[in-house]
């Protein structure tokens, strides 16, 4: 239930599905068409034709940069990759404390510390230039924090960022400590671009709710990371790959899928809350995977085709296709990323989309404050006799 300006209750669907809560210039998802865009450009076309820095600039400034603007933006964001000493020195303790939870949990703490160390002030109290500067600092630092936390968790020393590498190449370099192969860089860059933003998903909406209170940018991003960590939102790439491992061989596809569907279990990597046709991100990532080739890719394509056929049989009338997570896991595995870094890598891209949404929300003075329908015992009830004071 929501409330209008006159405080008249309005019934809304569970989960606010399909409810428009604001206006945005950042992009949209057209679920029935299988299309999504960043500002005025196709997101998939951007992923296949432009750099991550191009798209980052587009999301923050509303236009693609020219050569001079791109060079200045790339240099500026590369400088910001180096962490403040207080954050860098705290990462070993954060990694030890989150040894079981992993880099994404550690990022929540590191982001809070970054915001405090850098002096992030409430969005309500600063102008757009200051907000944008905070956003650049946070976005540039996130890959450094994520890769450092991962390496520390593996008993390795963090790798310092290199300003001469692109965002995607530097991410792979900091993760592995080796110069990445061009094919891997391009595949990861396309993946990162394709996941920068995607409508009012739970983490983006969480970031905007916090931003509507006027909180500082780090607080907004920490909330978004928390929402992303849920397995029903950002935790599916590795789980989709687990599905391939569990099936194992082509002759087991039918029995494995039938058993789980009949038990009412969700097949990770299939279905989407918005798309009613093939997820365009899945289509693009499948093409990237096929460029690598090999048995893993061939098996994934075979599994995809058979699962879609089985789902059409077992769940007639529902359009269930692969979503971004299915082939994202395959592509990231092909590029040498460990599974525990799949969702953090997603986060390294979505941090830009969150920041753009936070900046946009900060321009709206209206706090996001929906209502709930009370369904408990009717009040007021008499207090129990002799209740302690």
CSV table of N, CA and C in Angstrom, one decimal, residues 80-185:
chain,number,residue,atom,x,y,z
A,80,UNK,N,42.4,8.0,-8.8
A,80,UNK,CA,41.5,7.7,-7.6
A,80,UNK,C,41.5,6.3,-7.2
A,81,UNK,N,42.2,5.4,-8.0
A,81,UNK,CA,42.2,4.0,-7.7
A,81,UNK,C,43.0,3.7,-6.4
A,82,UNK,N,44.0,4.5,-6.1
A,82,UNK,CA,44.9,4.3,-4.9
A,82,UNK,C,44.1,4.7,-3.7
A,83,UNK,N,44.1,3.8,-2.7
A,83,UNK,CA,43.3,3.9,-1.5
A,83,UNK,C,44.0,4.8,-0.5
A,84,UNK,N,43.2,5.6,0.3
A,84,UNK,CA,43.8,6.3,1.4
A,84,UNK,C,44.5,5.4,2.3
A,85,UNK,N,45.5,5.8,3.0
A,85,UNK,CA,46.3,5.0,3.9
A,85,UNK,C,45.5,4.3,4.9
A,86,UNK,N,44.5,5.0,5.5
A,86,UNK,CA,43.7,4.5,6.6
A,86,UNK,C,42.9,3.3,6.1
A,87,UNK,N,42.4,3.4,4.9
A,87,UNK,CA,41.6,2.3,4.3
A,87,UNK,C,42.5,1.1,4.0
A,88,UNK,N,43.6,1.4,3.3
A,88,UNK,CA,44.5,0.3,2.9
A,88,UNK,C,45.0,-0.5,4.1
A,89,UNK,N,45.4,0.3,5.2
A,89,UNK,CA,45.9,-0.4,6.3
A,89,UNK,C,44.9,-1.2,7.1
A,90,UNK,N,43.6,-0.9,6.9
A,90,UNK,CA,42.6,-1.6,7.6
A,90,UNK,C,42.1,-2.9,6.9
A,91,UNK,N,42.5,-3.0,5.6
A,91,UNK,CA,42.0,-4.1,4.8
A,91,UNK,C,42.4,-5.5,5.3
A,92,UNK,N,43.6,-5.7,5.8
A,92,UNK,CA,43.9,-7.1,6.3
A,92,UNK,C,43.0,-7.5,7.5
A,93,UNK,N,42.7,-6.5,8.4
A,93,UNK,CA,41.8,-6.9,9.5
A,93,UNK,C,40.4,-7.1,9.0
A,94,UNK,N,39.9,-6.3,8.0
A,94,UNK,CA,38.6,-6.5,7.4
A,94,UNK,C,38.5,-7.9,6.7
A,95,UNK,N,39.6,-8.3,6.0
A,95,UNK,CA,39.6,-9.6,5.3
A,95,UNK,C,39.6,-10.7,6.3
A,96,UNK,N,40.3,-10.6,7.4
A,96,UNK,CA,40.3,-11.7,8.4
A,96,UNK,C,38.9,-11.8,9.1
A,97,UNK,N,38.3,-10.7,9.4
A,97,UNK,CA,37.0,-10.7,10.0
A,97,UNK,C,36.0,-11.3,9.1
A,98,UNK,N,36.1,-11.1,7.8
A,98,UNK,CA,35.1,-11.6,6.8
A,98,UNK,C,35.6,-12.8,6.1
A,99,UNK,N,36.5,-13.6,6.7
A,99,UNK,CA,37.1,-14.7,6.0
A,99,UNK,C,36.0,-15.7,5.4
A,100,UNK,N,34.9,-15.9,6.2
A,100,UNK,CA,33.9,-16.8,5.7
A,100,UNK,C,32.9,-16.1,4.8
A,101,UNK,N,32.6,-14.8,5.0
A,101,UNK,CA,31.6,-14.1,4.2
A,101,UNK,C,32.1,-13.6,2.9
A,102,UNK,N,33.5,-13.3,2.8
A,102,UNK,CA,34.0,-13.0,1.5
A,102,UNK,C,34.1,-11.5,1.2
A,103,UNK,N,34.7,-11.1,0.0
A,103,UNK,CA,35.0,-9.7,-0.3
A,103,UNK,C,33.7,-8.8,-0.3
A,104,UNK,N,32.6,-9.3,-0.7
A,104,UNK,CA,31.4,-8.4,-0.8
A,104,UNK,C,31.0,-7.9,0.6
A,105,UNK,N,31.1,-8.8,1.6
A,105,UNK,CA,30.8,-8.4,2.9
A,105,UNK,C,31.8,-7.4,3.4
A,106,UNK,N,33.1,-7.7,3.1
A,106,UNK,CA,34.1,-6.8,3.5
A,106,UNK,C,34.0,-5.4,2.9
A,107,UNK,N,33.5,-5.4,1.7
A,107,UNK,CA,33.3,-4.1,1.0
A,107,UNK,C,32.4,-3.2,1.7
A,108,UNK,N,31.4,-3.7,2.4
A,108,UNK,CA,30.5,-2.8,3.1
A,108,UNK,C,31.3,-2.0,4.2
A,109,UNK,N,32.2,-2.8,4.9
A,109,UNK,CA,33.0,-2.1,5.9
A,109,UNK,C,34.0,-1.1,5.3
A,110,UNK,N,34.6,-1.6,4.2
A,110,UNK,CA,35.6,-0.7,3.6
A,110,UNK,C,35.0,0.5,3.0
A,111,UNK,N,33.8,0.4,2.4
A,111,UNK,CA,33.2,1.6,1.9
A,111,UNK,C,32.8,2.6,2.9
A,112,UNK,N,32.3,2.1,4.1
A,112,UNK,CA,32.0,3.0,5.2
A,112,UNK,C,33.3,3.7,5.7
A,113,UNK,N,34.4,3.0,5.7
A,113,UNK,CA,35.6,3.6,6.2
A,113,UNK,C,36.1,4.6,5.1
A,114,UNK,N,36.0,4.3,3.8
A,114,UNK,CA,36.4,5.2,2.8
A,114,UNK,C,35.6,6.5,2.9
A,115,UNK,N,34.3,6.4,3.1
A,115,UNK,CA,33.5,7.6,3.2
A,115,UNK,C,33.9,8.4,4.4
A,116,UNK,N,34.2,7.8,5.5
A,116,UNK,CA,34.6,8.5,6.7
A,116,UNK,C,35.9,9.2,6.6
A,117,UNK,N,36.9,8.4,6.0
A,117,UNK,CA,38.2,8.9,5.8
A,117,UNK,C,38.3,10.0,4.8
A,118,UNK,N,37.5,9.9,3.7
A,118,UNK,CA,37.5,10.9,2.7
A,118,UNK,C,36.6,12.1,3.1
A,119,UNK,N,35.9,12.0,4.2
A,119,UNK,CA,35.1,13.1,4.6
A,119,UNK,C,33.8,13.3,3.8
A,120,UNK,N,33.2,12.2,3.3
A,120,UNK,CA,32.0,12.4,2.6
A,120,UNK,C,30.9,13.0,3.5
A,121,UNK,N,30.3,14.0,3.0
A,121,UNK,CA,29.3,14.7,3.7
A,121,UNK,C,27.9,14.4,3.2
A,122,UNK,N,26.8,14.6,4.0
A,122,UNK,CA,25.5,14.3,3.5
A,122,UNK,C,25.2,14.9,2.2
A,123,UNK,N,24.5,14.2,1.3
A,123,UNK,CA,24.2,14.7,0.0
A,123,UNK,C,23.3,16.0,0.1
A,124,UNK,N,22.6,16.1,1.2
A,124,UNK,CA,21.7,17.2,1.4
A,124,UNK,C,22.5,18.5,1.6
A,125,UNK,N,23.7,18.4,2.0
A,125,UNK,CA,24.5,19.6,2.4
A,125,UNK,C,25.5,20.0,1.3
A,126,UNK,N,25.6,19.3,0.2
A,126,UNK,CA,26.7,19.6,-0.7
A,126,UNK,C,26.1,19.8,-2.1
A,127,UNK,N,26.8,20.4,-3.0
A,127,UNK,CA,26.3,20.7,-4.4
A,127,UNK,C,26.7,19.5,-5.3
A,128,UNK,N,26.2,19.6,-6.6
A,128,UNK,CA,26.3,18.5,-7.5
A,128,UNK,C,27.8,18.2,-7.8
A,129,UNK,N,28.7,19.2,-7.9
A,129,UNK,CA,30.1,19.0,-8.2
A,129,UNK,C,30.7,18.2,-7.0
A,130,UNK,N,30.4,18.5,-5.8
A,130,UNK,CA,30.9,17.8,-4.7
A,130,UNK,C,30.4,16.4,-4.6
A,131,UNK,N,29.1,16.2,-4.9
A,131,UNK,CA,28.5,14.9,-5.0
A,131,UNK,C,29.2,14.0,-6.0
A,132,UNK,N,29.4,14.6,-7.2
A,132,UNK,CA,30.0,13.9,-8.3
A,132,UNK,C,31.4,13.5,-7.9
A,133,UNK,N,32.2,14.4,-7.3
A,133,UNK,CA,33.5,14.0,-6.9
A,133,UNK,C,33.5,12.8,-5.9
A,134,UNK,N,32.6,12.8,-5.0
A,134,UNK,CA,32.5,11.7,-4.0
A,134,UNK,C,32.2,10.4,-4.8
A,135,UNK,N,31.3,10.5,-5.8
A,135,UNK,CA,30.9,9.3,-6.6
A,135,UNK,C,32.1,8.8,-7.4
A,136,UNK,N,32.9,9.7,-8.0
A,136,UNK,CA,34.1,9.2,-8.7
A,136,UNK,C,35.1,8.5,-7.7
A,137,UNK,N,35.3,9.1,-6.6
A,137,UNK,CA,36.2,8.5,-5.6
A,137,UNK,C,35.8,7.1,-5.2
A,138,UNK,N,34.5,7.0,-4.9
A,138,UNK,CA,34.0,5.7,-4.5
A,138,UNK,C,34.1,4.6,-5.6
A,139,UNK,N,33.6,5.0,-6.8
A,139,UNK,CA,33.6,4.1,-7.9
A,139,UNK,C,35.0,3.6,-8.3
A,140,UNK,N,36.0,4.5,-8.2
A,140,UNK,CA,37.3,4.2,-8.6
A,140,UNK,C,38.0,3.3,-7.6
A,141,UNK,N,37.6,3.5,-6.3
A,141,UNK,CA,38.2,2.7,-5.2
A,141,UNK,C,37.7,1.3,-5.1
A,142,UNK,N,36.4,1.1,-5.5
A,142,UNK,CA,35.8,-0.2,-5.2
A,142,UNK,C,36.5,-1.4,-5.8
A,143,UNK,N,37.0,-1.4,-7.1
A,143,UNK,CA,37.7,-2.5,-7.6
A,143,UNK,C,39.0,-2.8,-6.8
A,144,UNK,N,39.7,-1.7,-6.4
A,144,UNK,CA,40.9,-1.9,-5.6
A,144,UNK,C,40.6,-2.6,-4.3
A,145,UNK,N,39.5,-2.2,-3.6
A,145,UNK,CA,39.1,-2.8,-2.4
A,145,UNK,C,38.7,-4.2,-2.5
A,146,UNK,N,37.9,-4.5,-3.6
A,146,UNK,CA,37.4,-5.9,-3.8
A,146,UNK,C,38.6,-6.8,-4.1
A,147,UNK,N,39.5,-6.5,-5.0
A,147,UNK,CA,40.5,-7.4,-5.3
A,147,UNK,C,41.5,-7.5,-4.2
A,148,UNK,N,41.8,-6.5,-3.4
A,148,UNK,CA,42.7,-6.6,-2.3
A,148,UNK,C,42.1,-7.5,-1.2
A,149,UNK,N,40.8,-7.3,-0.9
A,149,UNK,CA,40.1,-8.2,0.1
A,149,UNK,C,40.2,-9.7,-0.4
A,150,UNK,N,40.0,-9.9,-1.6
A,150,UNK,CA,40.0,-11.3,-2.1
A,150,UNK,C,41.4,-11.9,-2.0
A,151,UNK,N,42.4,-11.1,-2.4
A,151,UNK,CA,43.8,-11.6,-2.3
A,151,UNK,C,44.2,-11.8,-0.9
A,152,UNK,N,43.9,-10.9,0.0
A,152,UNK,CA,44.2,-11.1,1.4
A,152,UNK,C,43.5,-12.3,2.0
A,153,UNK,N,42.3,-12.5,1.6
A,153,UNK,CA,41.6,-13.7,2.0
A,153,UNK,C,42.2,-15.0,1.6
A,154,UNK,N,43.0,-14.9,0.5
A,154,UNK,CA,43.7,-16.1,-0.1
A,154,UNK,C,45.1,-16.2,0.5
A,155,UNK,N,45.5,-15.3,1.4
A,155,UNK,CA,46.9,-15.3,1.9
A,155,UNK,C,47.9,-14.7,1.0
A,156,UNK,N,47.4,-13.8,0.1
A,156,UNK,CA,48.3,-13.1,-0.9
A,156,UNK,C,48.3,-11.6,-0.6
A,157,UNK,N,49.3,-11.0,-1.0
A,157,UNK,CA,49.4,-9.5,-0.9
A,157,UNK,C,48.6,-8.8,-2.0
A,158,UNK,N,47.9,-7.7,-1.6
A,158,UNK,CA,47.2,-7.0,-2.6
A,158,UNK,C,48.1,-6.5,-3.7
A,159,UNK,N,47.6,-6.3,-4.9
A,159,UNK,CA,48.3,-5.7,-6.0
A,159,UNK,C,47.9,-4.3,-6.2
A,160,UNK,N,48.9,-3.4,-6.2
A,160,UNK,CA,48.6,-2.0,-6.4
A,160,UNK,C,48.0,-1.7,-7.8
A,161,UNK,N,47.1,-0.7,-7.9
A,161,UNK,CA,46.5,-0.4,-9.2
A,161,UNK,C,47.5,0.2,-10.1
A,162,UNK,N,47.3,0.1,-11.4
A,162,UNK,CA,48.2,0.7,-12.4
A,162,UNK,C,47.4,1.8,-13.2
A,163,UNK,N,47.9,3.0,-13.2
A,163,UNK,CA,47.1,4.1,-13.9
A,163,UNK,C,47.2,3.9,-15.4
A,164,UNK,N,48.1,3.1,-15.9
A,164,UNK,CA,48.2,3.0,-17.4
A,164,UNK,C,47.2,2.0,-18.0
A,165,UNK,N,46.5,1.3,-17.1
A,165,UNK,CA,45.5,0.3,-17.6
A,165,UNK,C,44.1,0.8,-17.6
A,166,UNK,N,43.2,0.3,-18.4
A,166,UNK,CA,41.8,0.6,-18.4
A,166,UNK,C,41.2,0.1,-17.1
A,167,UNK,N,40.0,0.5,-16.9
A,167,UNK,CA,39.2,0.0,-15.7
A,167,UNK,C,39.2,-1.5,-15.7
A,168,UNK,N,38.8,-2.1,-16.8
A,168,UNK,CA,38.6,-3.6,-16.9
A,168,UNK,C,40.0,-4.3,-16.8
A,169,UNK,N,41.0,-3.8,-17.5
A,169,UNK,CA,42.3,-4.4,-17.5
A,169,UNK,C,42.9,-4.3,-16.1
A,170,UNK,N,42.7,-3.2,-15.5
A,170,UNK,CA,43.3,-3.0,-14.1
A,170,UNK,C,42.6,-3.9,-13.1
A,171,UNK,N,41.3,-4.1,-13.3
A,171,UNK,CA,40.6,-5.0,-12.4
A,171,UNK,C,41.2,-6.4,-12.5
A,172,UNK,N,41.4,-6.9,-13.7
A,172,UNK,CA,42.0,-8.2,-13.8
A,172,UNK,C,43.4,-8.3,-13.4
A,173,UNK,N,44.1,-7.2,-13.6
A,173,UNK,CA,45.5,-7.2,-13.1
A,173,UNK,C,45.6,-7.2,-11.6
A,174,UNK,N,44.8,-6.4,-10.9
A,174,UNK,CA,44.8,-6.4,-9.5
A,174,UNK,C,44.3,-7.7,-8.9
A,175,UNK,N,43.5,-8.4,-9.6
A,175,UNK,CA,43.0,-9.7,-9.1
A,175,UNK,C,44.0,-10.8,-9.3
A,176,UNK,N,44.7,-10.8,-10.4
A,176,UNK,CA,45.7,-12.0,-10.7
A,176,UNK,C,47.1,-11.6,-10.5
A,177,UNK,N,47.5,-10.3,-10.5
A,177,UNK,CA,48.9,-9.9,-10.5
A,177,UNK,C,49.6,-10.1,-11.8
A,178,UNK,N,48.9,-10.4,-12.8
A,178,UNK,CA,49.5,-10.6,-14.1
A,178,UNK,C,48.8,-9.7,-15.2
A,179,UNK,N,49.6,-9.4,-16.2
A,179,UNK,CA,49.0,-8.6,-17.3
A,179,UNK,C,48.0,-9.5,-18.0
A,180,UNK,N,46.7,-9.0,-18.1
A,180,UNK,CA,45.7,-9.8,-18.6
A,180,UNK,C,45.7,-9.9,-20.2
A,181,UNK,N,45.2,-11.0,-20.7
A,181,UNK,CA,45.2,-11.2,-22.1
A,181,UNK,C,44.1,-10.3,-22.7
A,182,UNK,N,44.3,-9.7,-23.9
A,182,UNK,CA,43.4,-8.8,-24.5
A,182,UNK,C,42.0,-9.3,-24.7
A,183,UNK,N,41.9,-10.6,-25.0
A,183,UNK,CA,40.5,-11.2,-25.2
A,183,UNK,C,39.8,-11.3,-23.9
A,184,UNK,N,40.5,-11.6,-22.8
A,184,UNK,CA,39.8,-11.6,-21.5
A,184,UNK,C,39.4,-10.2,-21.1
A,185,UNK,N,40.3,-9.2,-21.3
A,185,UNK,CA,40.0,-7.8,-21.0
A,185,UNK,C,38.7,-7.4,-21.7
